[in-house]
């Protein structure tokens, strides 16, 4: 119980039993240590020479990955300050898709460097102000150094996708995958007033273990993980005319209670015949529209399946709503709710609709759509773990290509922009007065943790590498970075390592915000519920009667809980 004495020396109970309070320096130290630990876990997985983590959850499921956001999501972090770092990695993943590891490492470094200033009695608010100014300036510097590119230049987009995959398990096959990824993003990009807009949801990624990563393919259309509903239907239709219906081909049960009185078997037969006729009528409407392929979001009656099979219509039922939307976008069909509204103009088209066997499953492929605004990537790899990791890498690569199409500015990778920004920030810091200058210098030191970590993970000497990197950049080549695979400092232009400017901006923004938020906390109060009785008083208030802790639960024995206040 936390007892605070008032100025008159009278003890005042503020927090209830079981609550703890950490104040001042201790609270800051604790929070900063937690954040540093998270950054430490993750920093070995940065860059092409980064290692992977194996994560085992409570059910024994294994995930093997080096994607920062995935690692932090899978390890269930408890410490409240560490949770903030998990949040920035999530936000970075959702916003730009790549750079999740970098964001967390940068936030960890900012906090570590701030700790040194706090110990020298620099007030946290001053550090926060300095950091915010430095982040703003760093973004301006990167903006100046970035190269503008054409948003549809496939060559540039492929380099960006390849760079994103260099750090992942799929690096050997990155050229092949990058080509598919760029095709997919360019296909679904829509021209807006200012440049392009890309909705990543229009690209469906299906994964299946078996084969190798080289067997991955792109389909100008949609792959459905469903099979054709009836064995009597054709399994392959060329020049498909596609109807997309989102209600059931079944007789609905009445919404109110209805009784049908039937006196003789004859009436029973006519009742069943009428049901059959209604279903046949539905199927006839589909066939009359000229459709030879039908995708239905809901169920299809056995009888309806029989009639559709007879008419030679390839049918798939219970298709997910998200897939229905993608099908409509890919084939140009209109989604129909009422069958009376189904006409030829509502049908979509595809060169080929076919059921194929993939490993042990049968899937339906809709291929060769004219100008598909939705496409599918089918990812293959030797085992389930690998295929999951390939899917994560493909997601990151799709996101960075989208970033460049929407904001066509790129910078080099390999720690070059961070080193450049750090050097310029140090010069700019000299123009500031007061203690903010110290904070800006610490911000510059923190930025350099990215090249230092890259060098460490590649087994290079971090101090020598950074010194060589700085001196080469000062000689005027701002694109000098660390070529991790060769283990040397070299021009990144030569090695084609490029990253979107928007990713770098996001890393700086989210890391700075998280660090500033944690720095401003000087008091951690955690309230734990007391056991026995309802929280907030009840039996818990009866200090001397611990033995009767169970009495709060006597309500279940037909007695009202005892209010013994």
Coordinates of C-alpha atoms in Angstrom, one line a residue:
X1 CA 0.0 0.0 0.0
X2 CA 1.4 3.4 -0.9
X3 CA 1.3 5.8 2.0
X4 CA 2.2 9.4 1.3
X5 CA 2.5 11.8 4.2
X6 CA 0.9 15.2 3.7
X7 CA 2.7 18.4 4.7
X8 CA 1.2 18.2 8.1
X9 CA 2.8 14.8 8.6
X10 CA -0.5 13.0 8.5
X11 CA -0.2 9.7 6.5
X12 CA -2.6 9.6 3.6
X13 CA -3.4 6.4 1.7
X14 CA -3.7 7.2 -2.0
X15 CA -3.1 4.0 -3.9
X16 CA -4.9 0.8 -2.9
X17 CA -3.3 -2.5 -1.8
X18 CA -1.0 -4.2 -4.2
X19 CA -0.2 -1.1 -6.2
X20 CA 3.3 -0.2 -7.0
X21 CA 4.8 3.1 -8.0
X22 CA 8.2 3.8 -9.5
X23 CA 9.3 7.4 -9.6
X24 CA 11.7 9.8 -11.2
X25 CA 15.1 8.4 -12.4
X26 CA 14.2 4.8 -11.5
X27 CA 11.1 4.9 -13.7
X28 CA 13.1 6.4 -16.6
X29 CA 15.9 3.9 -16.2
X30 CA 13.5 1.0 -16.1
X31 CA 11.7 2.1 -19.2
X32 CA 14.8 2.9 -21.1
X33 CA 16.4 -0.5 -20.2
X34 CA 13.3 -2.3 -21.4
X35 CA 13.3 -0.5 -24.7
X36 CA 17.1 -1.2 -25.1
X37 CA 16.5 -4.9 -24.5
X38 CA 13.9 -5.0 -27.3
X39 CA 16.3 -3.2 -29.7
X40 CA 19.0 -5.7 -28.7
X41 CA 17.0 -8.7 -29.4
X42 CA 16.3 -7.5 -32.9
X43 CA 19.5 -5.8 -33.9
X44 CA 21.2 -9.0 -35.0
X45 CA 18.6 -9.4 -37.8
X46 CA 19.4 -6.2 -39.6
X47 CA 20.8 -6.3 -43.1
X48 CA 21.7 -9.0 -45.6
X49 CA 24.0 -10.6 -43.1
X50 CA 21.4 -10.5 -40.4
X51 CA 20.4 -13.7 -38.7
X52 CA 16.9 -15.1 -38.3
X53 CA 14.9 -15.8 -35.2
X54 CA 13.0 -18.9 -34.3
X55 CA 9.9 -18.2 -32.4
X56 CA 7.9 -20.9 -30.7
X57 CA 4.4 -20.0 -29.4
X58 CA 2.4 -21.6 -26.6
X59 CA 1.0 -24.2 -28.9
X60 CA 4.4 -25.2 -30.2
X61 CA 3.9 -23.5 -33.6
X62 CA 7.2 -22.4 -35.0
X63 CA 7.9 -19.2 -37.0
X64 CA 11.3 -18.5 -38.5
X65 CA 11.8 -15.0 -39.6
X66 CA 14.0 -11.9 -39.6
X67 CA 11.1 -9.4 -40.2
X68 CA 11.2 -7.0 -37.2
X69 CA 7.5 -6.6 -37.0
X70 CA 6.8 -10.3 -37.1
X71 CA 9.4 -11.0 -34.4
X72 CA 8.0 -8.5 -32.0
X73 CA 4.4 -9.5 -32.7
X74 CA 5.1 -13.2 -31.9
X75 CA 7.1 -12.6 -28.7
X76 CA 4.3 -11.5 -26.3
X77 CA 6.0 -8.4 -24.8
X78 CA 4.7 -7.6 -21.2
X79 CA 6.7 -4.5 -20.3
X80 CA 4.6 -1.3 -21.0
X81 CA 7.5 0.7 -22.4
X82 CA 8.7 -2.2 -24.6
X83 CA 5.2 -2.5 -25.9
X84 CA 5.6 1.0 -27.4
X85 CA 8.5 -0.3 -29.5
X86 CA 6.3 -3.2 -30.7
X87 CA 3.7 -0.6 -31.7
X88 CA 6.1 1.5 -33.8
X89 CA 7.2 -1.7 -35.7
X90 CA 3.6 -2.5 -36.4
X91 CA 2.8 1.1 -37.5
X92 CA 5.9 1.1 -39.8
X93 CA 4.9 -2.3 -41.2
X94 CA 1.3 -1.1 -42.0
X95 CA 2.4 2.3 -43.4
X96 CA 5.5 1.5 -45.5
X97 CA 6.0 -2.2 -45.1
X98 CA 9.8 -2.2 -44.7
X99 CA 12.3 -0.8 -42.2
X100 CA 10.6 -2.3 -39.2
X101 CA 13.9 -3.5 -37.7
X102 CA 15.6 -0.2 -38.4
X103 CA 12.8 1.8 -36.6
X104 CA 13.1 -0.3 -33.5
X105 CA 17.0 -0.1 -33.5
X106 CA 16.9 3.6 -34.0
X107 CA 14.4 4.1 -31.2
X108 CA 16.6 2.0 -28.9
X109 CA 19.7 4.0 -29.8
X110 CA 17.9 7.4 -29.2
X111 CA 16.8 6.3 -25.7
X112 CA 20.3 4.9 -24.9
X113 CA 21.9 8.2 -25.9
X114 CA 19.3 10.2 -24.1
X115 CA 20.0 8.3 -20.9
X116 CA 23.6 9.6 -20.9
X117 CA 22.2 13.2 -21.1
X118 CA 19.6 12.6 -18.3
X119 CA 22.5 11.4 -16.1
X120 CA 24.2 14.7 -16.8
X121 CA 21.1 16.5 -15.5
X122 CA 19.7 17.6 -18.9
X123 CA 15.9 17.8 -18.5
X124 CA 14.0 15.2 -20.5
X125 CA 11.8 17.9 -22.1
X126 CA 14.9 19.6 -23.5
X127 CA 16.1 16.3 -25.0
X128 CA 12.6 15.8 -26.5
X129 CA 12.6 19.2 -28.1
X130 CA 16.1 18.7 -29.4
X131 CA 15.1 15.3 -30.8
X132 CA 12.0 16.6 -32.5
X133 CA 14.0 19.4 -34.2
X134 CA 16.7 17.0 -35.2
X135 CA 14.1 14.6 -36.7
X136 CA 12.6 17.4 -38.7
X137 CA 16.0 18.5 -40.0
X138 CA 17.1 14.9 -40.8
X139 CA 13.9 14.5 -43.0
X140 CA 14.7 17.7 -44.8
X141 CA 18.3 16.6 -45.4
X142 CA 17.1 13.3 -46.8
X143 CA 14.5 15.0 -49.0
X144 CA 17.4 17.1 -50.5
X145 CA 19.7 14.1 -51.1
X146 CA 17.0 11.9 -52.6
X147 CA 16.8 11.2 -56.3
X148 CA 13.5 11.7 -58.2
X149 CA 12.6 8.8 -60.4
X150 CA 9.8 8.0 -62.8
X151 CA 7.0 6.1 -60.9
X152 CA 6.6 3.6 -63.8
X153 CA 10.3 2.9 -64.5
X154 CA 10.3 -0.9 -64.1
X155 CA 14.1 -0.9 -63.8
X156 CA 14.1 1.3 -60.7
X157 CA 11.1 -0.5 -59.2
X158 CA 12.9 -3.9 -59.6
X159 CA 16.0 -2.6 -57.9
X160 CA 13.9 -1.3 -55.0
X161 CA 12.1 -4.7 -54.7
X162 CA 15.5 -6.6 -54.9
X163 CA 17.0 -4.4 -52.2
X164 CA 14.1 -5.1 -49.9
X165 CA 14.5 -8.9 -50.4
X166 CA 18.4 -8.8 -50.1
X167 CA 18.0 -9.0 -46.3
X168 CA 15.7 -11.9 -46.4
X169 CA 15.8 -15.6 -46.8
X170 CA 14.8 -15.3 -50.5
X171 CA 17.8 -13.3 -51.6
X172 CA 19.0 -16.1 -54.1
X173 CA 15.7 -15.8 -56.0
X174 CA 15.2 -12.1 -55.5
X175 CA 15.6 -11.2 -59.2
X176 CA 12.9 -13.6 -60.3
X177 CA 10.5 -12.6 -57.5
X178 CA 11.2 -8.8 -58.0
X179 CA 10.1 -9.1 -61.6
X180 CA 6.8 -10.7 -60.6
X181 CA 6.2 -8.2 -57.8
X182 CA 6.8 -5.2 -60.1
X183 CA 4.4 -6.6 -62.7
X184 CA 1.8 -7.1 -60.0
X185 CA 2.0 -3.6 -58.5
X186 CA 2.1 -1.9 -61.9
X187 CA -1.0 -3.9 -63.0
X188 CA -3.1 -2.8 -60.1
X189 CA -1.8 0.8 -59.9
X190 CA -4.5 3.4 -60.6
X191 CA -3.6 6.8 -62.0
X192 CA -4.7 9.6 -59.7
X193 CA -4.5 13.4 -60.2
X194 CA -1.0 13.5 -58.6
X195 CA 0.8 10.4 -59.6
X196 CA -0.4 6.9 -58.8
X197 CA -2.4 5.1 -56.1
X198 CA -1.9 1.5 -55.2
X199 CA -4.1 -0.6 -53.0
X200 CA -2.0 -3.5 -51.9
X201 CA -5.2 -5.5 -51.1
X202 CA -5.7 -5.9 -54.9
X203 CA -2.7 -8.2 -55.0
X204 CA -3.6 -11.6 -53.5
X205 CA -0.7 -13.7 -52.3
X206 CA -1.5 -17.4 -52.1
X207 CA 1.1 -19.7 -50.6
X208 CA 1.6 -23.5 -51.0
X209 CA 4.4 -25.6 -49.7
X210 CA 6.0 -27.9 -52.3
X211 CA 8.3 -27.2 -55.3
X212 CA 10.9 -24.5 -54.8
X213 CA 10.8 -20.7 -54.7
X214 CA 11.6 -20.7 -58.4
X215 CA 8.2 -22.2 -59.1
X216 CA 6.4 -19.1 -57.8
X217 CA 4.3 -17.5 -60.4
X218 CA 2.1 -14.5 -61.2
X219 CA -1.4 -14.9 -62.5
X220 CA -3.2 -12.1 -64.4
X221 CA -6.3 -12.9 -62.5
X222 CA -7.3 -14.7 -59.3
X223 CA -6.5 -18.0 -57.7
X224 CA -9.3 -19.4 -55.5
X225 CA -8.4 -22.0 -52.8
X226 CA -11.7 -23.7 -53.6
X227 CA -12.7 -26.6 -55.9
X228 CA -15.4 -26.9 -58.5
X229 CA -18.6 -27.9 -56.5
X230 CA -19.9 -30.8 -58.6
X231 CA -18.0 -33.6 -60.2
X232 CA -20.2 -33.5 -63.4
X233 CA -19.1 -29.9 -64.2
X234 CA -16.4 -29.1 -66.8
X235 CA -13.0 -28.6 -65.1
X236 CA -11.7 -26.2 -67.7
X237 CA -13.4 -23.5 -69.7
X238 CA -11.7 -21.2 -72.3
X239 CA -13.1 -17.8 -73.2
X240 CA -15.0 -17.8 -69.9
X241 CA -18.0 -15.5 -69.3
X242 CA -18.1 -15.1 -65.6
X243 CA -21.1 -14.3 -63.4
X244 CA -20.4 -13.2 -59.8
X245 CA -23.4 -13.6 -57.5
X246 CA -23.5 -12.9 -53.8
X247 CA -26.7 -14.6 -52.7
X248 CA -27.5 -18.2 -52.3
X249 CA -28.9 -20.5 -55.0
X250 CA -31.1 -22.1 -52.5
X251 CA -34.8 -21.9 -51.4
X252 CA -34.8 -19.6 -48.4
X253 CA -36.5 -20.7 -45.2
X254 CA -39.3 -18.4 -44.3
X255 CA -38.4 -15.7 -41.8
X256 CA -41.7 -16.3 -39.8
X257 CA -43.1 -19.5 -38.5
X258 CA -45.0 -21.2 -41.4
X259 CA -47.0 -24.4 -41.4
X260 CA -47.9 -26.3 -44.6
X261 CA -50.8 -28.7 -44.3
X262 CA -50.4 -31.6 -46.6
X263 CA -53.3 -34.2 -46.7
X264 CA -52.1 -36.6 -49.4
X265 CA -48.8 -37.7 -51.1
X266 CA -49.9 -36.0 -54.3
X267 CA -49.7 -32.6 -52.6
X268 CA -46.3 -33.5 -51.2
X269 CA -45.1 -34.2 -54.7
X270 CA -46.4 -31.0 -56.1
X271 CA -44.8 -29.1 -53.2
X272 CA -41.4 -30.7 -53.9
X273 CA -41.8 -30.1 -57.7
X274 CA -42.5 -26.5 -57.1
X275 CA -39.3 -26.2 -55.1
X276 CA -37.4 -27.9 -57.9
X277 CA -39.0 -25.5 -60.4
X278 CA -38.0 -22.4 -58.4
X279 CA -34.4 -23.7 -58.3
X280 CA -34.4 -24.6 -62.0
X281 CA -35.8 -21.1 -62.7
X282 CA -32.8 -19.6 -60.8
X283 CA -30.3 -21.7 -62.8
X284 CA -32.1 -20.8 -66.1
X285 CA -31.6 -17.1 -65.4
X286 CA -27.8 -17.7 -64.9
X287 CA -27.6 -19.8 -68.1
X288 CA -29.8 -17.3 -70.1
X289 CA -27.3 -14.5 -69.4
X290 CA -24.7 -16.5 -71.3
X291 CA -22.5 -17.2 -68.3
X292 CA -20.4 -20.4 -68.5
X293 CA -18.6 -19.8 -65.1
X294 CA -20.4 -18.9 -61.9
X295 CA -18.8 -17.8 -58.6
X296 CA -21.2 -17.7 -55.7
X297 CA -20.5 -16.2 -52.3
X298 CA -23.1 -18.3 -50.5
X299 CA -24.4 -21.9 -50.7
X300 CA -25.7 -23.7 -53.7
X301 CA -28.4 -26.3 -53.4
X302 CA -27.7 -29.9 -54.5
X303 CA -30.5 -29.6 -57.1
X304 CA -29.1 -26.4 -58.4
X305 CA -25.6 -28.0 -58.7
X306 CA -27.2 -30.8 -60.8
X307 CA -28.9 -28.3 -63.2
X308 CA -25.7 -26.2 -63.5
X309 CA -23.7 -29.3 -64.2
X310 CA -26.2 -30.3 -66.9
X311 CA -25.9 -26.8 -68.4
X312 CA -22.1 -27.1 -68.4
X313 CA -21.4 -24.2 -66.1
X314 CA -18.3 -24.4 -64.0
X315 CA -19.4 -23.3 -60.5
X316 CA -17.5 -22.4 -57.3
X317 CA -19.5 -21.7 -54.1
X318 CA -18.8 -20.1 -50.7
X319 CA -16.1 -17.8 -52.1
X320 CA -14.7 -15.3 -49.5
X321 CA -16.1 -11.8 -49.8
X322 CA -12.6 -10.3 -50.3
X323 CA -12.0 -12.7 -53.2
X324 CA -15.4 -11.8 -54.7
X325 CA -14.3 -8.2 -54.8
X326 CA -11.0 -9.1 -56.3
X327 CA -12.7 -11.3 -58.9
X328 CA -15.0 -8.4 -59.9
X329 CA -12.0 -6.1 -60.3
X330 CA -9.9 -8.7 -62.2
X331 CA -12.6 -9.9 -64.7
X332 CA -14.6 -6.7 -65.0
X333 CA -17.8 -8.4 -63.8
X334 CA -20.5 -6.7 -61.7
X335 CA -21.5 -8.3 -58.5
X336 CA -25.1 -9.3 -58.6
X337 CA -27.5 -9.8 -55.6
X338 CA -30.7 -10.3 -57.5
X339 CA -30.7 -12.9 -60.3
X340 CA -33.4 -10.9 -62.2
X341 CA -30.7 -8.3 -62.7
X342 CA -28.2 -10.6 -64.4
X343 CA -27.6 -9.7 -68.0
X344 CA -24.8 -10.3 -70.5
X345 CA -23.3 -6.8 -69.8
X346 CA -22.8 -7.8 -66.1
X347 CA -20.5 -10.7 -67.0
X348 CA -16.8 -10.6 -66.7
X349 CA -14.3 -12.3 -69.0
X350 CA -11.1 -14.4 -68.7
X351 CA -9.1 -16.4 -71.2
X352 CA -9.2 -19.5 -69.1
X353 CA -10.9 -20.8 -65.9
X354 CA -9.5 -24.1 -64.8
X355 CA -9.4 -26.4 -61.7
X356 CA -5.8 -27.5 -61.1
X357 CA -4.3 -29.8 -58.5
X358 CA -1.7 -28.0 -56.3
X359 CA -0.1 -30.6 -54.1
X360 CA -3.1 -32.3 -52.4
X361 CA -5.6 -29.5 -52.9
X362 CA -7.7 -28.6 -55.9
X363 CA -7.7 -24.9 -56.7
X364 CA -9.5 -22.8 -59.4
X365 CA -7.4 -20.5 -61.5
X366 CA -9.0 -17.6 -63.3
X367 CA -6.3 -16.5 -65.9
X368 CA -5.7 -14.2 -68.8
X369 CA -8.0 -11.3 -67.8
X370 CA -7.6 -8.3 -70.2
X371 CA -6.6 -5.5 -67.9
X372 CA -6.9 -7.0 -64.4
X373 CA -7.1 -4.5 -61.6
X374 CA -6.4 -7.4 -59.2
X375 CA -3.8 -10.1 -59.6
X376 CA -2.5 -13.1 -57.7
X377 CA 1.0 -14.2 -56.7
X378 CA 1.3 -17.9 -56.1
X379 CA 4.3 -18.4 -53.7
X380 CA 5.9 -21.8 -53.6
X381 CA 8.8 -23.1 -51.4
X382 CA 10.1 -26.4 -50.1
X383 CA 8.5 -26.4 -46.7
X384 CA 5.7 -24.6 -44.8
X385 CA 8.2 -22.5 -42.7
X386 CA 10.0 -21.3 -45.7
X387 CA 6.8 -20.5 -47.6
X388 CA 5.6 -18.4 -44.7
X389 CA 8.8 -16.4 -44.7
X390 CA 8.7 -16.0 -48.5
X391 CA 5.2 -14.6 -48.1
X392 CA 6.4 -12.0 -45.5
X393 CA 9.3 -11.0 -47.8
X394 CA 7.0 -10.7 -50.8
X395 CA 4.7 -8.5 -48.7
X396 CA 7.6 -6.1 -47.8
X397 CA 8.7 -6.0 -51.4
X398 CA 5.2 -5.2 -52.6
X399 CA 5.0 -2.4 -50.1
X400 CA 8.3 -0.7 -51.0
X401 CA 7.4 -0.8 -54.7
X402 CA 4.0 0.7 -53.8
X403 CA 5.8 3.4 -51.8
X404 CA 8.0 4.4 -54.7
X405 CA 5.1 4.5 -57.2
X406 CA 3.1 6.8 -54.8
X407 CA 6.1 8.9 -53.8
X408 CA 8.8 8.5 -56.5
X409 CA 11.8 9.5 -54.5
X410 CA 14.7 7.1 -53.6
X411 CA 17.8 7.1 -51.6
X412 CA 20.7 4.7 -51.5
X413 CA 20.8 1.9 -48.9
X414 CA 23.7 0.4 -46.9
X415 CA 23.6 3.1 -44.2
X416 CA 24.6 5.8 -46.6
X417 CA 21.7 8.3 -46.0
X418 CA 21.9 7.8 -42.2
X419 CA 25.6 8.6 -42.2
X420 CA 25.1 11.6 -44.5
X421 CA 22.3 13.0 -42.3
X422 CA 24.3 12.4 -39.1
X423 CA 27.3 14.4 -40.4
X424 CA 25.1 17.3 -41.6
X425 CA 23.2 17.3 -38.3
X426 CA 26.4 17.6 -36.3
X427 CA 27.3 20.7 -38.3
X428 CA 23.8 22.1 -37.8
X429 CA 23.9 21.4 -34.1
X430 CA 26.7 24.0 -33.7
X431 CA 24.3 26.7 -34.7
X432 CA 21.9 25.9 -31.8
X433 CA 22.2 27.5 -28.5
X434 CA 21.7 25.9 -25.1
X435 CA 21.4 22.2 -24.2
X436 CA 19.3 21.3 -27.3
X437 CA 22.7 21.2 -29.1
X438 CA 23.6 18.2 -27.0
X439 CA 20.4 16.4 -27.9
X440 CA 20.8 17.0 -31.6
X441 CA 24.4 15.6 -31.4
X442 CA 23.0 12.5 -29.7
X443 CA 20.4 12.2 -32.4
X444 CA 23.2 12.2 -35.0
X445 CA 25.0 9.5 -33.0
X446 CA 21.9 7.4 -32.9
X447 CA 21.4 7.6 -36.7
X448 CA 24.8 6.1 -37.1
X449 CA 23.7 3.0 -35.2
X450 CA 22.2 1.7 -38.5
X451 CA 25.5 1.5 -40.4
X452 CA 27.3 0.3 -37.2
X453 CA 24.8 -2.6 -36.8
X454 CA 25.1 -3.4 -40.5
X455 CA 28.9 -3.6 -40.2
X456 CA 28.7 -5.7 -37.0
X457 CA 26.3 -8.2 -38.5
X458 CA 28.6 -8.6 -41.5
X459 CA 31.6 -9.3 -39.2
X460 CA 33.3 -6.1 -40.1
X461 CA 35.0 -3.8 -37.5
X462 CA 32.2 -1.2 -36.7
X463 CA 34.6 1.6 -35.7
X464 CA 37.0 1.3 -38.6
X465 CA 34.0 0.9 -41.0
X466 CA 32.3 4.0 -39.7
X467 CA 35.5 6.1 -39.8
X468 CA 36.1 5.0 -43.4
X469 CA 32.5 5.6 -44.3
X470 CA 32.6 9.2 -42.9
X471 CA 35.8 10.1 -44.6
X472 CA 34.6 8.9 -48.0
X473 CA 31.3 10.8 -47.6
X474 CA 33.2 14.0 -46.6
X475 CA 35.2 13.7 -49.8
X476 CA 31.9 14.4 -51.6
X477 CA 30.4 11.0 -52.4
X478 CA 27.1 11.0 -50.5
X479 CA 26.1 7.6 -51.9
X480 CA 28.9 5.8 -50.1
X481 CA 27.5 3.0 -47.9
X482 CA 28.4 -0.4 -46.6
X483 CA 28.5 -3.2 -49.2
X484 CA 27.7 -5.9 -46.6
X485 CA 28.1 -8.9 -48.9
X486 CA 31.7 -7.9 -49.9
X487 CA 32.5 -6.5 -46.5
X488 CA 33.7 -3.1 -47.7
X489 CA 32.7 0.5 -47.9
X490 CA 31.7 1.3 -51.5
X491 CA 29.3 3.3 -53.6
X492 CA 25.8 2.0 -53.3
X493 CA 25.0 3.2 -56.9
X494 CA 27.3 0.6 -58.2
X495 CA 25.7 -2.2 -56.2
X496 CA 22.1 -1.1 -57.0
X497 CA 21.0 -0.9 -53.4
X498 CA 18.1 1.6 -53.2
X499 CA 15.4 2.3 -50.8
X500 CA 12.3 4.5 -50.9
X501 CA 12.5 7.9 -49.2
X502 CA 9.1 7.4 -47.6
X503 CA 10.5 4.3 -45.7
X504 CA 13.4 6.4 -44.3
X505 CA 11.1 9.2 -43.3
X506 CA 8.7 6.8 -41.5
X507 CA 11.6 5.1 -39.6
X508 CA 12.8 8.5 -38.3
X509 CA 9.3 9.7 -37.5
X510 CA 8.1 6.6 -35.6
X511 CA 11.4 6.1 -33.8
X512 CA 11.6 9.7 -32.6
X513 CA 8.0 9.7 -31.5
X514 CA 8.4 6.5 -29.5
X515 CA 11.6 7.7 -27.9
X516 CA 10.2 11.1 -26.9
X517 CA 7.1 9.5 -25.5
X518 CA 9.1 7.1 -23.3
X519 CA 11.5 9.9 -22.2
X520 CA 8.7 12.1 -20.9
X521 CA 7.5 9.4 -18.4
X522 CA 8.7 10.0 -14.9
X523 CA 6.3 8.0 -12.9
X524 CA 5.0 4.5 -13.4
X525 CA 2.0 3.5 -11.3
X526 CA 0.8 0.0 -11.7
X527 CA -2.4 -1.1 -10.1
X528 CA -3.0 -4.8 -9.4
X529 CA -6.4 -6.2 -8.5
X530 CA -6.6 -7.7 -5.0
X531 CA -7.7 -11.3 -4.7
X532 CA -11.0 -12.3 -3.2
X533 CA -14.2 -10.4 -3.6
X534 CA -15.1 -7.9 -6.3
X535 CA -12.4 -5.4 -7.2
X536 CA -12.6 -2.0 -5.6
X537 CA -13.6 -2.7 -2.0
X538 CA -16.0 -5.5 -1.0
X539 CA -14.2 -8.2 1.0
X540 CA -10.8 -6.9 -0.1
X541 CA -11.3 -3.9 2.3
X542 CA -11.4 -6.2 5.4
X543 CA -7.8 -6.2 6.2
X544 CA -7.8 -8.7 9.1
X545 CA -10.0 -11.3 7.6
X546 CA -7.8 -12.9 4.9
X547 CA -9.1 -16.3 6.0
X548 CA -12.6 -15.3 4.7
X549 CA -11.3 -14.3 1.3
X550 CA -13.7 -16.8 -0.3
X551 CA -16.8 -15.1 1.1
X552 CA -17.0 -12.7 -1.8
X553 CA -18.1 -15.7 -3.9
X554 CA -21.0 -16.8 -1.7
X555 CA -23.4 -15.2 -4.0
X556 CA -23.3 -18.4 -6.0
X557 CA -24.7 -20.4 -3.1
X558 CA -28.1 -18.7 -3.2
X559 CA -27.0 -16.2 -0.6
X560 CA -26.5 -12.5 -1.4
X561 CA -22.8 -11.5 -1.2
X562 CA -22.3 -10.2 2.3
X563 CA -21.9 -6.5 2.4
X564 CA -19.9 -6.3 5.7
X565 CA -18.5 -2.8 5.3

